[in-house]
mmCIF file of C-alpha atoms in Angstrom:
data_model
loop_
_atom_site.group_PDB
_atom_site.id
_atom_site.type_symbol
_atom_site.label_atom_id
_atom_site.label_comp_id
_atom_site.label_asym_id
_atom_site.label_seq_id
_atom_site.Cartn_x
_atom_site.Cartn_y
_atom_site.Cartn_z
ATOM 1 C CA MET A 662 0.133 -0.216 0.248
ATOM 2 C CA ALA A 663 2.861 2.291 -0.042
ATOM 3 C CA ARG A 664 2.313 4.832 -2.741
ATOM 4 C CA THR A 665 5.990 4.982 -3.594
ATOM 5 C CA SER A 666 6.121 1.229 -4.676
ATOM 6 C CA SER A 667 2.852 1.516 -6.677
ATOM 7 C CA SER A 668 4.537 0.359 -9.830
ATOM 8 C CA LEU A 669 6.169 -2.795 -8.118
ATOM 9 C CA ARG A 670 3.020 -3.464 -6.671
ATOM 10 C CA ARG A 671 1.085 -3.480 -9.897
ATOM 11 C CA ALA A 672 3.709 -5.729 -11.318
ATOM 12 C CA LEU A 673 3.490 -8.348 -8.648
ATOM 13 C CA ALA A 674 -0.288 -8.138 -8.313
ATOM 14 C CA ALA A 675 -0.623 -8.698 -12.056
ATOM 15 C CA GLY A 676 2.109 -11.509 -11.904
ATOM 16 C CA LEU A 677 0.031 -13.667 -9.679
ATOM 17 C CA THR A 678 -0.955 -16.421 -11.691
ATOM 18 C CA VAL A 679 0.246 -19.703 -10.004
ATOM 19 C CA LEU A 680 -2.206 -22.179 -10.044
ATOM 20 C CA ALA A 681 -3.351 -23.568 -6.642
ATOM 21 C CA THR A 682 -4.678 -27.074 -6.132
ATOM 22 C CA ALA A 683 -8.205 -27.928 -6.900
ATOM 23 C CA ALA A 684 -9.186 -27.713 -3.337
ATOM 24 C CA ALA A 685 -7.400 -24.315 -2.575
ATOM 25 C CA VAL A 686 -9.037 -22.817 -5.792
ATOM 26 C CA LEU A 687 -12.632 -23.480 -4.737
ATOM 27 C CA VAL A 688 -11.831 -21.609 -1.420
ATOM 28 C CA ALA A 689 -9.762 -19.015 -2.760
ATOM 29 C CA THR A 690 -11.977 -17.980 -5.469
ATOM 30 C CA ALA A 691 -14.990 -17.984 -3.441
ATOM 31 C CA GLY A 692 -15.610 -14.048 -4.514
ATOM 32 C CA PRO A 693 -18.298 -11.525 -4.411
ATOM 33 C CA ALA A 694 -20.731 -13.628 -6.549
ATOM 34 C CA ALA A 695 -20.394 -16.972 -4.641
ATOM 35 C CA ALA A 696 -20.642 -15.738 -0.803
ATOM 36 C CA ALA A 697 -21.663 -12.700 1.027
ATOM 37 C CA THR A 698 -18.915 -10.150 1.211
ATOM 38 C CA THR A 699 -18.840 -6.690 2.636
ATOM 39 C CA PRO A 700 -17.278 -3.847 0.875
ATOM 40 C CA GLY A 701 -14.274 -1.513 2.295
ATOM 41 C CA VAL A 702 -11.506 1.024 1.552
ATOM 42 C CA ASP A 703 -8.001 1.534 2.753
ATOM 43 C CA VAL A 704 -6.577 4.890 2.754
ATOM 44 C CA SER A 705 -3.497 7.216 3.730
ATOM 45 C CA HIS A 706 -2.733 10.791 3.463
ATOM 46 C CA TYR A 707 -2.419 10.473 -0.039
ATOM 47 C CA GLN A 708 -6.229 10.505 -0.560
ATOM 48 C CA GLY A 709 -6.117 13.872 1.416
ATOM 49 C CA SER A 710 -9.176 15.224 3.110
ATOM 50 C CA ILE A 711 -12.028 12.512 3.339
ATOM 51 C CA ASN A 712 -15.873 12.971 3.795
ATOM 52 C CA TRP A 713 -16.362 9.925 6.000
ATOM 53 C CA THR A 714 -20.354 10.515 5.906
ATOM 54 C CA SER A 715 -20.305 10.321 2.146
ATOM 55 C CA VAL A 716 -18.015 7.310 2.184
ATOM 56 C CA ARG A 717 -20.502 5.343 4.630
ATOM 57 C CA ASN A 718 -23.611 6.617 2.546
ATOM 58 C CA ALA A 719 -21.564 4.924 -0.494
ATOM 59 C CA GLY A 720 -22.165 1.520 1.167
ATOM 60 C CA VAL A 721 -18.443 1.310 2.405
ATOM 61 C CA GLN A 722 -18.492 -0.550 5.763
ATOM 62 C CA PHE A 723 -14.958 -0.842 6.756
ATOM 63 C CA ALA A 724 -11.419 0.927 6.269
ATOM 64 C CA PHE A 725 -7.990 0.147 7.105
ATOM 65 C CA ILE A 726 -6.265 3.287 7.537
ATOM 66 C CA LYS A 727 -2.229 4.059 7.574
ATOM 67 C CA ALA A 728 -0.977 4.803 11.065
ATOM 68 C CA THR A 729 2.678 4.353 11.146
ATOM 69 C CA GLU A 730 5.507 3.184 9.193
ATOM 70 C CA GLY A 731 8.912 1.914 10.324
ATOM 71 C CA THR A 732 10.063 3.256 13.612
ATOM 72 C CA SER A 733 9.426 7.239 13.447
ATOM 73 C CA TYR A 734 6.795 7.719 10.848
ATOM 74 C CA LYS A 735 2.926 8.474 11.591
ATOM 75 C CA ASP A 736 0.617 9.162 8.827
ATOM 76 C CA PRO A 737 -0.164 12.993 9.351
ATOM 77 C CA ASN A 738 -4.062 12.300 8.302
ATOM 78 C CA PHE A 739 -4.402 9.243 10.612
ATOM 79 C CA ASN A 740 -5.838 10.857 13.741
ATOM 80 C CA ALA A 741 -8.570 12.625 11.594
ATOM 81 C CA ASN A 742 -9.383 9.598 9.460
ATOM 82 C CA TYR A 743 -9.471 7.251 12.515
ATOM 83 C CA VAL A 744 -12.003 9.058 14.366
ATOM 84 C CA ASN A 745 -14.000 10.638 11.379
ATOM 85 C CA ALA A 746 -14.380 7.146 10.104
ATOM 86 C CA TYR A 747 -15.643 5.899 13.574
ATOM 87 C CA ASN A 748 -18.110 8.755 13.878
ATOM 88 C CA ALA A 749 -19.433 7.868 10.441
ATOM 89 C CA GLY A 750 -20.067 4.023 11.388
ATOM 90 C CA VAL A 751 -17.438 2.672 9.427
ATOM 91 C CA ILE A 752 -15.556 0.051 10.891
ATOM 92 C CA ARG A 753 -12.131 1.039 11.037
ATOM 93 C CA GLY A 754 -8.528 -0.308 11.352
ATOM 94 C CA ALA A 755 -5.065 0.897 11.934
ATOM 95 C CA TYR A 756 -2.138 -0.616 9.417
ATOM 96 C CA HIS A 757 1.454 -0.301 9.793
ATOM 97 C CA PHE A 758 3.906 -0.462 6.753
ATOM 98 C CA ALA A 759 6.643 -2.586 7.728
ATOM 99 C CA ARG A 760 10.465 -1.666 7.260
ATOM 100 C CA PRO A 761 12.131 -5.099 8.541
ATOM 101 C CA ASN A 762 15.690 -3.820 7.416
ATOM 102 C CA ILE A 763 15.325 -0.846 9.987
ATOM 103 C CA SER A 764 14.694 -2.316 13.374
ATOM 104 C CA ALA A 765 13.327 -5.421 15.268
ATOM 105 C CA GLY A 766 9.900 -6.505 14.702
ATOM 106 C CA SER A 767 8.786 -6.036 18.341
ATOM 107 C CA THR A 768 10.123 -2.306 18.083
ATOM 108 C CA GLN A 769 7.856 -1.644 15.357
ATOM 109 C CA ALA A 770 4.961 -3.305 16.612
ATOM 110 C CA ASN A 771 5.359 -1.288 19.905
ATOM 111 C CA TYR A 772 5.294 1.654 17.628
ATOM 112 C CA LEU A 773 2.085 1.024 15.938
ATOM 113 C CA ALA A 774 0.383 -0.037 19.335
ATOM 114 C CA SER A 775 1.571 3.530 20.866
ATOM 115 C CA ASN A 776 0.766 5.417 17.850
ATOM 116 C CA GLY A 777 -3.102 4.464 17.019
ATOM 117 C CA GLY A 778 -2.696 0.797 16.515
ATOM 118 C CA ALA A 779 -4.279 0.022 19.982
ATOM 119 C CA TRP A 780 -7.592 -1.997 20.207
ATOM 120 C CA SER A 781 -11.112 -1.577 22.092
ATOM 121 C CA ALA A 782 -14.196 -3.956 22.077
ATOM 122 C CA ASP A 783 -16.527 -1.103 20.563
ATOM 123 C CA SER A 784 -17.775 -2.829 17.617
ATOM 124 C CA ARG A 785 -15.922 -0.480 15.319
ATOM 125 C CA THR A 786 -12.114 -1.335 15.838
ATOM 126 C CA LEU A 787 -10.532 -3.969 14.218
ATOM 127 C CA PRO A 788 -7.218 -5.701 15.032
ATOM 128 C CA ALA A 789 -4.353 -3.810 13.283
ATOM 129 C CA ALA A 790 -2.856 -4.842 10.147
ATOM 130 C CA LEU A 791 0.645 -5.367 9.457
ATOM 131 C CA ASP A 792 1.370 -4.265 5.697
ATOM 132 C CA ILE A 793 4.332 -6.636 4.708
ATOM 133 C CA GLU A 794 5.081 -6.565 1.029
ATOM 134 C CA GLY A 795 8.030 -5.876 -1.599
ATOM 135 C CA ASN A 796 10.601 -3.332 -0.444
ATOM 136 C CA PRO A 797 9.981 0.271 -2.342
ATOM 137 C CA TYR A 798 13.035 1.508 -0.737
ATOM 138 C CA SER A 799 16.891 0.480 -1.006
ATOM 139 C CA GLY A 800 17.937 -2.590 0.555
ATOM 140 C CA GLY A 801 16.497 -5.495 -1.656
ATOM 141 C CA TYR A 802 12.997 -7.016 -2.482
ATOM 142 C CA CYS A 803 13.167 -8.927 0.707
ATOM 143 C CA TYR A 804 14.720 -6.126 2.743
ATOM 144 C CA GLY A 805 18.017 -8.013 2.753
ATOM 145 C CA LEU A 806 16.719 -10.700 5.118
ATOM 146 C CA SER A 807 16.902 -14.297 4.496
ATOM 147 C CA THR A 808 13.659 -16.328 4.542
ATOM 148 C CA THR A 809 14.481 -17.471 8.150
ATOM 149 C CA GLY A 810 15.468 -13.849 9.223
ATOM 150 C CA MET A 811 12.058 -12.754 7.691
ATOM 151 C CA ARG A 812 9.887 -15.421 9.619
ATOM 152 C CA ASN A 813 11.779 -14.531 12.473
ATOM 153 C CA TRP A 814 11.103 -10.557 12.051
ATOM 154 C CA ILE A 815 7.526 -11.184 11.453
ATOM 155 C CA GLN A 816 6.730 -13.540 14.460
ATOM 156 C CA ASP A 817 8.408 -11.000 16.541
ATOM 157 C CA PHE A 818 6.350 -8.291 15.041
ATOM 158 C CA LEU A 819 3.163 -10.655 15.658
ATOM 159 C CA ASN A 820 3.948 -11.657 19.098
ATOM 160 C CA THR A 821 4.722 -8.086 20.241
ATOM 161 C CA TYR A 822 1.430 -6.635 18.964
ATOM 162 C CA ARG A 823 -0.519 -9.445 20.792
ATOM 163 C CA SER A 824 1.159 -8.693 23.796
ATOM 164 C CA ARG A 825 0.448 -5.308 23.658
ATOM 165 C CA THR A 826 -3.418 -5.634 22.533
ATOM 166 C CA GLY A 827 -4.542 -9.021 23.028
ATOM 167 C CA ARG A 828 -5.277 -9.411 19.538
ATOM 168 C CA TYR A 829 -3.750 -11.139 16.375
ATOM 169 C CA ALA A 830 -2.973 -8.871 13.789
ATOM 170 C CA VAL A 831 -4.031 -8.860 10.245
ATOM 171 C CA ILE A 832 -1.331 -9.616 7.699
ATOM 172 C CA TYR A 833 -1.666 -7.780 4.405
ATOM 173 C CA THR A 834 0.649 -9.229 1.844
ATOM 174 C CA THR A 835 0.771 -10.587 -1.833
ATOM 175 C CA THR A 836 0.818 -14.364 -2.554
ATOM 176 C CA SER A 837 4.424 -14.263 -4.574
ATOM 177 C CA TRP A 838 6.099 -12.067 -1.731
ATOM 178 C CA TRP A 839 4.904 -14.133 1.027
ATOM 179 C CA ASN A 840 6.286 -17.335 -0.586
ATOM 180 C CA GLN A 841 9.415 -15.697 -1.752
ATOM 181 C CA CYS A 842 10.343 -13.994 1.168
ATOM 182 C CA THR A 843 9.219 -16.122 4.046
ATOM 183 C CA GLY A 844 9.812 -19.434 2.236
ATOM 184 C CA SER A 845 6.391 -20.057 1.866
ATOM 185 C CA TRP A 846 5.833 -20.122 5.715
ATOM 186 C CA THR A 847 2.637 -21.475 6.879
ATOM 187 C CA GLY A 848 3.062 -20.329 10.766
ATOM 188 C CA PRO A 849 0.768 -17.267 11.067
ATOM 189 C CA TRP A 850 -2.381 -18.482 9.269
ATOM 190 C CA ALA A 851 -3.980 -20.497 12.238
ATOM 191 C CA ASN A 852 -4.774 -17.324 14.022
ATOM 192 C CA HIS A 853 -3.725 -14.260 11.766
ATOM 193 C CA PRO A 854 -6.483 -12.786 9.114
ATOM 194 C CA LEU A 855 -5.152 -12.597 5.925
ATOM 195 C CA TRP A 856 -5.469 -9.669 3.957
ATOM 196 C CA LEU A 857 -4.759 -10.721 0.169
ATOM 197 C CA ALA A 858 -3.521 -7.875 -2.208
ATOM 198 C CA ARG A 859 -4.450 -9.254 -5.968
ATOM 199 C CA TRP A 860 -5.647 -6.656 -8.244
ATOM 200 C CA ALA A 861 -7.836 -8.461 -10.455
ATOM 201 C CA SER A 862 -11.441 -10.140 -10.729
ATOM 202 C CA ALA A 863 -10.734 -13.284 -8.451
ATOM 203 C CA PRO A 864 -8.318 -13.736 -5.432
ATOM 204 C CA GLY A 865 -6.361 -16.654 -7.092
ATOM 205 C CA ALA A 866 -3.854 -18.742 -5.308
ATOM 206 C CA LEU A 867 -3.320 -17.805 -1.528
ATOM 207 C CA PRO A 868 0.053 -17.626 0.070
ATOM 208 C CA ALA A 869 1.361 -21.030 1.366
ATOM 209 C CA GLY A 870 -0.599 -22.707 4.280
ATOM 210 C CA ALA A 871 -3.312 -20.090 3.824
ATOM 211 C CA SER A 872 -6.790 -21.567 3.555
ATOM 212 C CA VAL A 873 -9.050 -18.737 3.157
ATOM 213 C CA TRP A 874 -8.576 -14.988 2.596
ATOM 214 C CA SER A 875 -10.479 -12.950 5.009
ATOM 215 C CA PHE A 876 -9.763 -9.297 3.386
ATOM 216 C CA TRP A 877 -8.925 -9.182 -0.363
ATOM 217 C CA GLN A 878 -7.630 -5.819 -2.005
ATOM 218 C CA TYR A 879 -8.733 -6.190 -5.424
ATOM 219 C CA THR A 880 -8.151 -2.839 -6.924
ATOM 220 C CA SER A 881 -6.001 0.276 -6.524
ATOM 221 C CA THR A 882 -8.193 2.266 -8.806
ATOM 222 C CA GLY A 883 -11.521 2.406 -7.099
ATOM 223 C CA ALA A 884 -13.754 5.294 -6.924
ATOM 224 C CA VAL A 885 -15.931 6.307 -3.814
ATOM 225 C CA SER A 886 -17.842 9.326 -2.882
ATOM 226 C CA GLY A 887 -16.314 11.421 -0.566
ATOM 227 C CA ILE A 888 -12.846 10.462 -1.541
ATOM 228 C CA SER A 889 -10.847 12.412 -4.293
ATOM 229 C CA GLY A 890 -9.135 10.423 -6.868
ATOM 230 C CA ASN A 891 -8.172 6.613 -6.839
ATOM 231 C CA VAL A 892 -8.657 4.600 -3.709
ATOM 232 C CA ASP A 893 -7.939 0.783 -2.742
ATOM 233 C CA ARG A 894 -11.179 -1.192 -2.655
ATOM 234 C CA ASN A 895 -11.498 -4.174 -0.681
ATOM 235 C CA TYR A 896 -13.981 -6.972 0.313
ATOM 236 C CA TRP A 897 -14.337 -8.665 3.679
ATOM 237 C CA ASN A 898 -15.069 -12.454 3.413
ATOM 238 C CA GLY A 899 -18.752 -12.435 5.095
ATOM 239 C CA ASP A 900 -21.298 -10.193 6.290
ATOM 240 C CA ARG A 901 -21.306 -7.199 8.604
ATOM 241 C CA SER A 902 -22.298 -9.048 11.711
ATOM 242 C CA ARG A 903 -19.204 -11.407 11.345
ATOM 243 C CA LEU A 904 -16.927 -8.144 10.678
ATOM 244 C CA ILE A 905 -18.344 -6.818 13.811
ATOM 245 C CA ALA A 906 -17.733 -10.196 15.418
ATOM 246 C CA LEU A 907 -14.023 -9.935 14.440
ATOM 247 C CA ALA A 908 -13.856 -6.129 15.510
ATOM 248 C CA ASN A 909 -15.213 -7.395 19.087
ATOM 249 C CA ASN A 910 -12.982 -10.665 19.264
ATOM 250 C CA THR A 911 -16.280 -12.736 19.785
#
């Protein structure tokens, strides 16, 4: 979701054409026509000032909002977006753009939890998301880490976030990045909801070990009343009542 990496992410998303097994495809491609889904967006300061009442009236029911990046950056529009989305009746969650080559995972999880990524059982606050994808900066596609090093970094982040909030973080990623940079690690999917990035008409193959997607970012060029210009559009794989259940950890 880092705008500086949009060309890289477009190439990655367009290239996710690896075939899954028949059973995996059946699960992975259960899209809007096959099951109840709930529409949402994800935003950052790149969307400018947002009229969240218009967004909610347009049918958007949830939003992931950029909170932090690395160890020192907080999105300048986060506070306004997070409060105004809540007040408009949008179920909201914070997200953190990972920079695994600049600090330990625990450091970045603590930074997120202290700068907008905390959680409360209020029916409108989702567990925060870890945005882990191809490196848009210097340091290599996988941030210079081995697959073991990347697994350890992610686990450190996830463990720390859970210790701070009591919740399992959502993980945003692409299938190709995950399989390459973690060595097709299956560990997190038993507990951590998958937020799949694939800009296409169907989710396609999922990261190794994931049996289902919870959120799916299906385009980066969506249009929504109340937001100027393009915005990422998403689905939740279920109805609003199940999304509220995730928000409340019930």
